[in-house]
Coordinates of C-alpha atoms and ligand atoms in Angstrom, one line a residue:
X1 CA 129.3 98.3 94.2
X2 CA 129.2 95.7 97.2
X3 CA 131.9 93.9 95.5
X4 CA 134.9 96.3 96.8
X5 CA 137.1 95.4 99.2
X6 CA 135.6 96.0 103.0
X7 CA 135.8 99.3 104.3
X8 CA 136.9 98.8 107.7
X9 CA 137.2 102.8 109.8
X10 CA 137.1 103.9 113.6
X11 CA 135.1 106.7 115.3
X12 CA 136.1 108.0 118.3
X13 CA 135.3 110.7 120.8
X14 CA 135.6 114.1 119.6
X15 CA 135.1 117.9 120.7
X16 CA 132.0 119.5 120.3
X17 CA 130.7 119.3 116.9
X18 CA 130.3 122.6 115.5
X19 CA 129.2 123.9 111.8
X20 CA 126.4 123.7 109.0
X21 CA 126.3 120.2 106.9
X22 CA 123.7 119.7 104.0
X23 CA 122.9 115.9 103.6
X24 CA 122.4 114.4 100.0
X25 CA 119.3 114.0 98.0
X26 CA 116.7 112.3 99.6
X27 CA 116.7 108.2 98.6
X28 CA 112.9 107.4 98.0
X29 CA 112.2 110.5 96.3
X30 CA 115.5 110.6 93.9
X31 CA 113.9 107.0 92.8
X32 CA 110.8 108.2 92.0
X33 CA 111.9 110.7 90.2
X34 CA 114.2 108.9 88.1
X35 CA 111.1 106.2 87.2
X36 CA 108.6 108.6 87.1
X37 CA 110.6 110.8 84.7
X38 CA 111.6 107.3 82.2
X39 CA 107.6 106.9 81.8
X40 CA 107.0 110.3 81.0
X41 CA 106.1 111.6 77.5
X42 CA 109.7 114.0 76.7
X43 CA 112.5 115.4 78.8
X44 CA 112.5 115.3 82.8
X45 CA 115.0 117.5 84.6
X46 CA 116.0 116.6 88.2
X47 CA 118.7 118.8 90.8
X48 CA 119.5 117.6 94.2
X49 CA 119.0 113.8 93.2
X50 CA 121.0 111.2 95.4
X51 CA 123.8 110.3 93.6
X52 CA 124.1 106.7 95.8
X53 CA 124.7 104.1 94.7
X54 CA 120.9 102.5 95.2
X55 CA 120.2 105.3 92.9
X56 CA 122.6 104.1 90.4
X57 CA 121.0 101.2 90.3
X58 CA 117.9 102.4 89.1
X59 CA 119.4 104.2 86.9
X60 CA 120.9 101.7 85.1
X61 CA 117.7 99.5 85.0
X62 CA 115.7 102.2 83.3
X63 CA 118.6 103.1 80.9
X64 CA 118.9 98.9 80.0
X65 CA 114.9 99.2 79.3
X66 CA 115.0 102.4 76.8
X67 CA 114.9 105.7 79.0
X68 CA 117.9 108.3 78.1
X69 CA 119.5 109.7 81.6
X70 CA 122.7 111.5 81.4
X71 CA 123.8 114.4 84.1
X72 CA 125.5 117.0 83.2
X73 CA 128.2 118.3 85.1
X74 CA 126.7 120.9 87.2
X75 CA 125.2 118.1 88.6
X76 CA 121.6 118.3 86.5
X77 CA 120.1 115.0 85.5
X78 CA 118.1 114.9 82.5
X79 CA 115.4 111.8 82.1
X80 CA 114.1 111.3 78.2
X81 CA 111.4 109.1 79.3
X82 CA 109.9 105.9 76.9
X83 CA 105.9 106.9 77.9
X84 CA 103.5 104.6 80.0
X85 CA 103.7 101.1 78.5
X86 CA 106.9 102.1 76.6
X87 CA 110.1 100.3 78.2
X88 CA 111.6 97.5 76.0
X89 CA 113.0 94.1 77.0
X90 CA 116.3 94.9 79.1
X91 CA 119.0 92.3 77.6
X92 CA 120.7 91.9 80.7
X93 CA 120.0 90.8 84.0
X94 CA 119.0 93.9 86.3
X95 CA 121.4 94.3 89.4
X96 CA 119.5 96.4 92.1
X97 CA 123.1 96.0 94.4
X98 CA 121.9 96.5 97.9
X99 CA 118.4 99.0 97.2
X100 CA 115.1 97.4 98.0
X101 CA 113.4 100.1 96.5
X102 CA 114.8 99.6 93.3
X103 CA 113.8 96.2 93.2
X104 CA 110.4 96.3 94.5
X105 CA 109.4 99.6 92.9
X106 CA 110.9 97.8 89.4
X107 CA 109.3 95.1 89.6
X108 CA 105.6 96.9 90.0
X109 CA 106.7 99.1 87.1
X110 CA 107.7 95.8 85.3
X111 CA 104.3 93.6 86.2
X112 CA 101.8 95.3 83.9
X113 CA 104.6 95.4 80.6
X114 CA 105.0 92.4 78.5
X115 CA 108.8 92.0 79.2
X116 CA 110.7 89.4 81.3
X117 CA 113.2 90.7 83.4
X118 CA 116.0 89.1 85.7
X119 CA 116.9 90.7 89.3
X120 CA 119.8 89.8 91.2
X121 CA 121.6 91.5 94.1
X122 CA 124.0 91.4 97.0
X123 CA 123.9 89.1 99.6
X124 CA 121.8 91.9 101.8
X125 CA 119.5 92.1 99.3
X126 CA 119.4 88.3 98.2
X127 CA 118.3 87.6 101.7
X128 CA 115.0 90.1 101.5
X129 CA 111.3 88.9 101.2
X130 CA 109.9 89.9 98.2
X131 CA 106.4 87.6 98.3
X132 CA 105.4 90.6 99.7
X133 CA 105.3 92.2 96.4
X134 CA 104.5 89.0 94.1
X135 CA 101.6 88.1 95.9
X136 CA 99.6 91.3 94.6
X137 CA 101.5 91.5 91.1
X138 CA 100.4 88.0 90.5
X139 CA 96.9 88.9 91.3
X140 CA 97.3 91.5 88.5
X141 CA 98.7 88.6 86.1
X142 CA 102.6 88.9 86.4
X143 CA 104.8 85.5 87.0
X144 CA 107.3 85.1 88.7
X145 CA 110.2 82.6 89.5
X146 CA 111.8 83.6 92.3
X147 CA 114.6 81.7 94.3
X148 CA 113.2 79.8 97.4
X149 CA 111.7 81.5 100.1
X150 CA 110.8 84.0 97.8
X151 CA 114.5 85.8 97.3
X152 CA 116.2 87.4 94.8
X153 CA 117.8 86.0 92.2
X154 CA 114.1 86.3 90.4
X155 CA 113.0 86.3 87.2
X156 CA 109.6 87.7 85.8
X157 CA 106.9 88.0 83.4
X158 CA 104.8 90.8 83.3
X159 CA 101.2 90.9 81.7
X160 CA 99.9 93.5 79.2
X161 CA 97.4 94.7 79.4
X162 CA 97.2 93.6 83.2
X163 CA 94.3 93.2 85.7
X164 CA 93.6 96.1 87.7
X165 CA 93.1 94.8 91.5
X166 CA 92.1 96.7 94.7
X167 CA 94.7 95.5 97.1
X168 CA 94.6 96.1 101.1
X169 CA 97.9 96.0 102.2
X170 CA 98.9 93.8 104.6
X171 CA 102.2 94.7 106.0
X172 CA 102.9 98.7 106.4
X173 CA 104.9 99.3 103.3
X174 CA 105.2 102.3 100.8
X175 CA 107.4 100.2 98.7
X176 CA 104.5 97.6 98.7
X177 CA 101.9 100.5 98.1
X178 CA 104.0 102.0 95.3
X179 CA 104.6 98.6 93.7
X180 CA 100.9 97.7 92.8
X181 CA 100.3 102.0 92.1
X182 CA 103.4 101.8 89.4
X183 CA 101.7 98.6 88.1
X184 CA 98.4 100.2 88.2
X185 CA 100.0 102.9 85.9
X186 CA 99.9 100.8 82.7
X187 CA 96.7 98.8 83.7
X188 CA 93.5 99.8 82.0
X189 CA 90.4 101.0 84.7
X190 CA 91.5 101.6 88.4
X191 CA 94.4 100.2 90.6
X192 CA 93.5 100.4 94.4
X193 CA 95.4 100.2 97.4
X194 CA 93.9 100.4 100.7
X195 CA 96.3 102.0 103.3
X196 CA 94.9 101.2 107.0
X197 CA 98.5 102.5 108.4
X198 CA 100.0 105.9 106.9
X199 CA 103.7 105.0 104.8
X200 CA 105.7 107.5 103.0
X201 CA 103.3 109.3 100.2
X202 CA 106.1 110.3 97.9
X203 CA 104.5 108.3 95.1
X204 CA 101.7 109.5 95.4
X205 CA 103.0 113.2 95.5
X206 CA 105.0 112.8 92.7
X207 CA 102.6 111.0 90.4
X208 CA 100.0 113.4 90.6
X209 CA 102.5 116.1 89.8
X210 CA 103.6 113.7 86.9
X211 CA 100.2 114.8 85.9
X212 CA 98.4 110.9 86.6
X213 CA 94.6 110.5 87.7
X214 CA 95.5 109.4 91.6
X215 CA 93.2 110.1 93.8
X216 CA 93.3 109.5 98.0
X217 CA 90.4 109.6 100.3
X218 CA 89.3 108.3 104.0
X219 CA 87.3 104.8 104.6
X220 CA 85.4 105.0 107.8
X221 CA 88.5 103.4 109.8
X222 CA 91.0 106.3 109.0
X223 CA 92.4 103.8 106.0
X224 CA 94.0 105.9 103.3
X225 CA 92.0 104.5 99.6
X226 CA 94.7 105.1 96.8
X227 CA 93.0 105.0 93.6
X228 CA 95.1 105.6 90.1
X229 CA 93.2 105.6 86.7
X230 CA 95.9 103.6 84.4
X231 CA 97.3 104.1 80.8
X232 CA 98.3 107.2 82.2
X233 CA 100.0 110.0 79.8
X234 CA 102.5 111.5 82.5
X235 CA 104.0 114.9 81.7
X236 CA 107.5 115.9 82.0
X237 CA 108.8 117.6 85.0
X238 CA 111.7 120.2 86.9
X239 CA 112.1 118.0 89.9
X240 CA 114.2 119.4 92.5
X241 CA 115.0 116.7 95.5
X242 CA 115.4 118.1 99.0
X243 CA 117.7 116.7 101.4
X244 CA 117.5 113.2 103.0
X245 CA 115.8 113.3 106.3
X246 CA 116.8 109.8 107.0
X247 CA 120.4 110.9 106.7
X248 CA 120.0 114.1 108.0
X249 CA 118.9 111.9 111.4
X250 CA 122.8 111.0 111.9
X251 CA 124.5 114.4 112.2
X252 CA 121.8 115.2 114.4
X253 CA 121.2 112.7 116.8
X254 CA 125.4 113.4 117.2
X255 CA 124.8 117.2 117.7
X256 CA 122.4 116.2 120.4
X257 CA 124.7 113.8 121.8
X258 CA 128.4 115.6 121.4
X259 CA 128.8 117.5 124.6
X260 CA 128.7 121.1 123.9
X261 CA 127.8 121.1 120.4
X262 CA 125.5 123.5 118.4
X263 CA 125.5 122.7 114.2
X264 CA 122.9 123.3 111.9
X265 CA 121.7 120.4 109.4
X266 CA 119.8 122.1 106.0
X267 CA 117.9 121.2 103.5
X268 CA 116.1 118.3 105.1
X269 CA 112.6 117.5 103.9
X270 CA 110.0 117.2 106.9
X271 CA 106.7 115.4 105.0
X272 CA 105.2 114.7 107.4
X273 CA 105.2 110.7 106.6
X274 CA 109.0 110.8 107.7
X275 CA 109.1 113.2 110.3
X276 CA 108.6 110.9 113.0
X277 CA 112.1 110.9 114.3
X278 CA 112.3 115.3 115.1
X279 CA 108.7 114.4 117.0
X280 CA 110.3 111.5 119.1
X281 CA 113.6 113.7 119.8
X282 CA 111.8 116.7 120.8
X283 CA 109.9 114.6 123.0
X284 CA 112.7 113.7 124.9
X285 CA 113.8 117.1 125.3
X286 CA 115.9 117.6 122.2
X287 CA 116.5 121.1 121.1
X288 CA 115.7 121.5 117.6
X289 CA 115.3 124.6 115.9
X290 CA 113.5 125.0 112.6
X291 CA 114.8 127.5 110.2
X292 CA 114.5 128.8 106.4
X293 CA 111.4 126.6 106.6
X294 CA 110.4 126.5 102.8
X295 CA 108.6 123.8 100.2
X296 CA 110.9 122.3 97.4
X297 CA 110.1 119.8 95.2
X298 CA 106.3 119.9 96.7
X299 CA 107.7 118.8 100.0
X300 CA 108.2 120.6 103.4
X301 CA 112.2 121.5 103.8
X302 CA 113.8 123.1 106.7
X303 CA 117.5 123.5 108.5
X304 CA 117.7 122.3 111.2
X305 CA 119.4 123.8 114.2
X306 CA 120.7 121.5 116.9
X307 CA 122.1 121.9 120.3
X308 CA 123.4 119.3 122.8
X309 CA 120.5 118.1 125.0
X310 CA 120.1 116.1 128.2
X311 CA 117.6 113.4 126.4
X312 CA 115.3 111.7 128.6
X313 CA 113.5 108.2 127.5
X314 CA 110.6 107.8 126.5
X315 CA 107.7 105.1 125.6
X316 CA 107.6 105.3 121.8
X317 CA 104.1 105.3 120.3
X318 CA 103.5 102.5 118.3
X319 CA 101.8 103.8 115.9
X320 CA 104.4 106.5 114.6
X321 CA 106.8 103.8 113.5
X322 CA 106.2 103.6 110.0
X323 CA 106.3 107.3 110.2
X324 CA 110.4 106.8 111.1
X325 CA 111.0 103.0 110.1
X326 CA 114.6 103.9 109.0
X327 CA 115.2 106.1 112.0
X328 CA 115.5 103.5 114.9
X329 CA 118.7 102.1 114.7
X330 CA 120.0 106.2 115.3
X331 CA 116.8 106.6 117.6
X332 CA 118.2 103.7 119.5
X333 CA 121.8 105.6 119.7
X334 CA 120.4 108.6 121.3
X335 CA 118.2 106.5 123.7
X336 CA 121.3 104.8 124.9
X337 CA 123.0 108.4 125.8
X338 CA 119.4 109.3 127.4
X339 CA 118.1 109.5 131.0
X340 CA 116.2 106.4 132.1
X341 CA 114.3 103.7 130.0
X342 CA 112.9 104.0 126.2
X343 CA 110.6 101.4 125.0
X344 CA 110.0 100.9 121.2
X345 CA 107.3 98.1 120.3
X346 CA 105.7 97.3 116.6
X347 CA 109.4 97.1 114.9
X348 CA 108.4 93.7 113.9
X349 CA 109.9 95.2 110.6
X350 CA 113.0 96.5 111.3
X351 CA 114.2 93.0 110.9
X352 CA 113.6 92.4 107.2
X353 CA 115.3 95.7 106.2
X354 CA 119.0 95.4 105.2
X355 CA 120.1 93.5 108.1
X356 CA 117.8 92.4 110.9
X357 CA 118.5 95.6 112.7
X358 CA 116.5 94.7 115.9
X359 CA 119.3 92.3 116.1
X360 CA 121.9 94.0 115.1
X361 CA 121.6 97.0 117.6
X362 CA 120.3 94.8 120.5
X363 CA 123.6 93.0 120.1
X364 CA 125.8 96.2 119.3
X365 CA 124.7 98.3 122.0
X366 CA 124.9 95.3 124.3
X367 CA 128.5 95.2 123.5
X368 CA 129.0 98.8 124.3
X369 CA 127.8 98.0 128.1
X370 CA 123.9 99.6 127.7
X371 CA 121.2 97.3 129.1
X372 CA 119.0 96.7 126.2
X373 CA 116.1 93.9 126.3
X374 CA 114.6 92.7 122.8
X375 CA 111.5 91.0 121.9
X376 CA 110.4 89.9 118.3
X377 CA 109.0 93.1 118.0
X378 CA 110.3 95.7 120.4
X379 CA 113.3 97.0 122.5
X380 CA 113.7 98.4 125.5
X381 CA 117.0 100.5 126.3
X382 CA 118.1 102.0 129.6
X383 CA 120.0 105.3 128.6
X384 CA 123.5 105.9 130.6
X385 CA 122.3 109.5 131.1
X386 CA 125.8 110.7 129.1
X387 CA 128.4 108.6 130.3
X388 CA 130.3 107.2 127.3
X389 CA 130.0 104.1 125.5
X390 CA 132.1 100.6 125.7
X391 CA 135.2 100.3 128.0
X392 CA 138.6 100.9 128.0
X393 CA 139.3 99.0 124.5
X394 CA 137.8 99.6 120.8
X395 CA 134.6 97.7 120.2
X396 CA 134.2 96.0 117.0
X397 CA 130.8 95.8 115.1
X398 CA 130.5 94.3 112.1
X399 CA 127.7 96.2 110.1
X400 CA 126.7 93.6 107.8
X401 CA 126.4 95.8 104.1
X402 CA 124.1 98.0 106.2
X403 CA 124.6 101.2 105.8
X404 CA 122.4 103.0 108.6
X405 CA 123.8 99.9 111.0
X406 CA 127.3 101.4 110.6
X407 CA 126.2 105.4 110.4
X408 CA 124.8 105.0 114.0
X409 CA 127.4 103.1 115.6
X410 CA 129.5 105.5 113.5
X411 CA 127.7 108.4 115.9
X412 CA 127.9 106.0 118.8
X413 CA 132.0 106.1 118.7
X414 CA 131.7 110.1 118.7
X415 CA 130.4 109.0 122.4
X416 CA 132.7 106.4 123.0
X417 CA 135.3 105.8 125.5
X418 CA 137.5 104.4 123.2
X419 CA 136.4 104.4 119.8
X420 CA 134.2 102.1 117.8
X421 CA 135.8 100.0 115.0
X422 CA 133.4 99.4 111.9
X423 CA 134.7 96.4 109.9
X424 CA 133.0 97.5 106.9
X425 CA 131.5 101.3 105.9
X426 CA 131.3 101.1 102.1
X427 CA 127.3 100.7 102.1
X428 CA 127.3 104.2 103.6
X429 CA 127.4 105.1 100.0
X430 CA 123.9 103.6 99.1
X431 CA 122.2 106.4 100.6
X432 CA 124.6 109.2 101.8
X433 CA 127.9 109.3 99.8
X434 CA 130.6 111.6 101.6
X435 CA 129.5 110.4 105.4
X436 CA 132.5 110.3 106.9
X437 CA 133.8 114.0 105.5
X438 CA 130.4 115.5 107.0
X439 CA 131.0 114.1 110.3
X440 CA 134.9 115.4 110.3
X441 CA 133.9 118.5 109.1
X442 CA 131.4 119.1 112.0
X443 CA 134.1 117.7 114.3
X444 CA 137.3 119.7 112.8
Ligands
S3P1 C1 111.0 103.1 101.2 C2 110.1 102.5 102.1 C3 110.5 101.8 103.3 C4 112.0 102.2 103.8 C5 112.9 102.2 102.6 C6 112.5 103.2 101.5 C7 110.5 103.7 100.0 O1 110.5 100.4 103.1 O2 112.4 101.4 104.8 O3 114.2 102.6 103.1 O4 111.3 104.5 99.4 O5 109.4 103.4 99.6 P1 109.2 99.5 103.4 O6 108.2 99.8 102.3 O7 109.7 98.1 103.2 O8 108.8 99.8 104.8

């Protein structure tokens, strides 16, 4: 994994991008399906699934506590699950590589089962909060040792049974909400999570599908109440996975950008909990065309057909952030190519992902000569209205084992004057393996 040799490549200007692409699996829902199918009573079967490495990962966690998985080599993965309350003591320390959802989502699942379990992981990873999860798995009796500041390497205890808690979540996170719901799956009487901002509702999707008692109303304030009766008996599944639209965000944000281009990106899922980047693009004047628009997997899945557009900025709501919380540092790219200002706030977030990427694109587009102002919590970006990136020479930017920091300055150097020089792209493969051949196929 993260322990190959650096992956250094350069991007530079091309022609108009032309052609259809199909992005992998999408990353939160392959996950799910490969835990939901290990708890499940009998054989899962699952097409489309991400094969990334963060997906690996899980994989090998579930296979280390008793679930089968093997794919066969049409690329079908098949999931004999262990049952609710079923997985055994893994013998090995669990390595989640670079994937916080792996590790957070595992360690919910691992909370209400009697096991102890190890995590470690990269230095990305190792640098993460994960208090964030502890603090309501300890309310439903787990224990935990976690290196200081609450980091990874950890080491835990789960409790069974455990207590069922209601939990209001403080920080907008479906990793956090799915943590204490996959918990609340082997706790007797009712887990609840109280949502007051909208994440990502693939858990909850999928686990009623599973076949679990999860219920999701209103409070009086618009909150989302998530309520799962535990000691659930989850059925087997045919799970297909549509296409990533957090990946599917980098081919076309550079369709949009490319002068003269016209591609079409298909197979990307549009729930509406991840759609906020088409919304924000269209709002600046991107045109996007929908078509094929079908439902796979439960989901909503179009292609997308995308022409080069003069973008204009724009004053991003606040309150759709969550809705595209992995789609800011290629937001930001496009913003940067636009006509006059953008202004993102409430991304107090985006700085605990896999790098603080506030940070890292203040400082990257900086370098490539666009005014950009950041706060703790926002940025504000003055597009160049089309004229190139950086000067005469290659810029460098180091990506630090973020994968989405180097696909959007990967996009950036298709915009370049001189090409953009990644020092390391290898984490592309934690979410979208075979990057670099989508984006020279589009260009050839
Ligand atoms: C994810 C939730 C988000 C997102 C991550 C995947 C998930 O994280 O950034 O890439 O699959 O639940 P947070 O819950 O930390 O916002």
């Amino acid at each position: 994994m993260h322990e190959m040799a650096p992956l250094p490549a350069l991007f530079k200007a091309t022609g108009p991008l032309t052609g259809r692409v199909r992005v992998p699996g999408d990353k939160s829902i392959s996950h799910r399906a490969l835990m939901f199918s290990a708890l499940a009573v009998g054989s899962s079967r699952i097409v489309g699934l991400l094969e990334g490495e963060d997906v690996h990962a899980t994989a090998a966690a579930l296979r280390a506590m008793g679930a089968r998985i093997a794919r066969d080599a049409d690329g079908v993965w098949t999931v004999d699950g262990v049952g609710v309350g079923g997985l055994l003591q893994p013998e090995v320390a669990l390595e989640m590589g670079n994937s916080g959802t792996s590790t957070r989502l595992l360690m919910g699942l691992l909370a209400s089962h009697g096991l102890t379990a190890t995590f470690t992981g990269d230095a990305s990873l190792s640098k993460r909060p994960m208090n964030r999860v502890i603090e309501p798995l300890a309310r439903m009796g787990a224990e935990f040792t976690p290196s200081p500041g609450g980091r990874l390497p950890l080491t835990m205890r789960g409790l069974s049974p455990a207590v069922p808690i209601e939990y209001r979540l403080p920080v907008a996170s479906a990793q956090v909400k799915s943590a204490v719901l996959l918990a609340g799956l082997n706790t007797p009487g009712i887990t609840r999570v109280i949502e007051p901002v909208p994440t990502r509702d693939h858990s909850e999707r999928m686990l009623q599908g599973f076949g679990a008692e999860l219920t999701v109303e209103q409070d009086a304030d618009g909150a989302r109440i998530i309520s799962i009766r535990g000691e659930a008996e989850l059925k087997p599944q045919a799970i297909e996975v549509p296409g990533d639209p957090s990946s599917a965000g980098f081919p076309v944000v550079a369709g949009l950008i490319v002068p003269g281009s016209d591609i079409v990106v298909e197979n990307v899922g549009l729930n509406p909990t991840r759609a906020g980047l088409y919304e924000v693009l269209r709002a600046m004047g991107a045109d996007l065309t929908l078509q094929n628009e079908r439902t796979v997997g439960g989901e909503p899945v179009a292609d997308i057909r995308v022409r080069h557009s003069r973008l204009t900025g724009i004053e991003v709501p606040p309150d759709i952030a969550p809705r595209m919380i992995d789609e800011f540092p290629i937001l930001f790219v496009a913003a940067s190519m636009a006509k006059g200002r953008t202004v993102a706030r409430g991304l107090e977030e985006l700085r605990v992902k896999e790098s603080d990427r506030l940070a890292l694109m203040a400082h990257g587009l900086a370098r490539l000569g666009v005014s950009v102002e950041e706060t703790a919590d926002s940025l504000t970006i003055e597009g160049r209205d089309g004229a190139p990136l950086g000067g005469n020479e290659v810029t460098a930017i180091a990506a630090e084992l973020d994968h989405r920091i180097a696909m959007s300055f990967a996009i950036a150097g298709l915009v370049s004057s001189a090409g953009i020089a990644i020092d390391d792209i290898s984490p592309v493969a934690t979410s979208c393996p075979g990057f670099a051949d989508m984006l020279a196929s589009l260009a050839a």
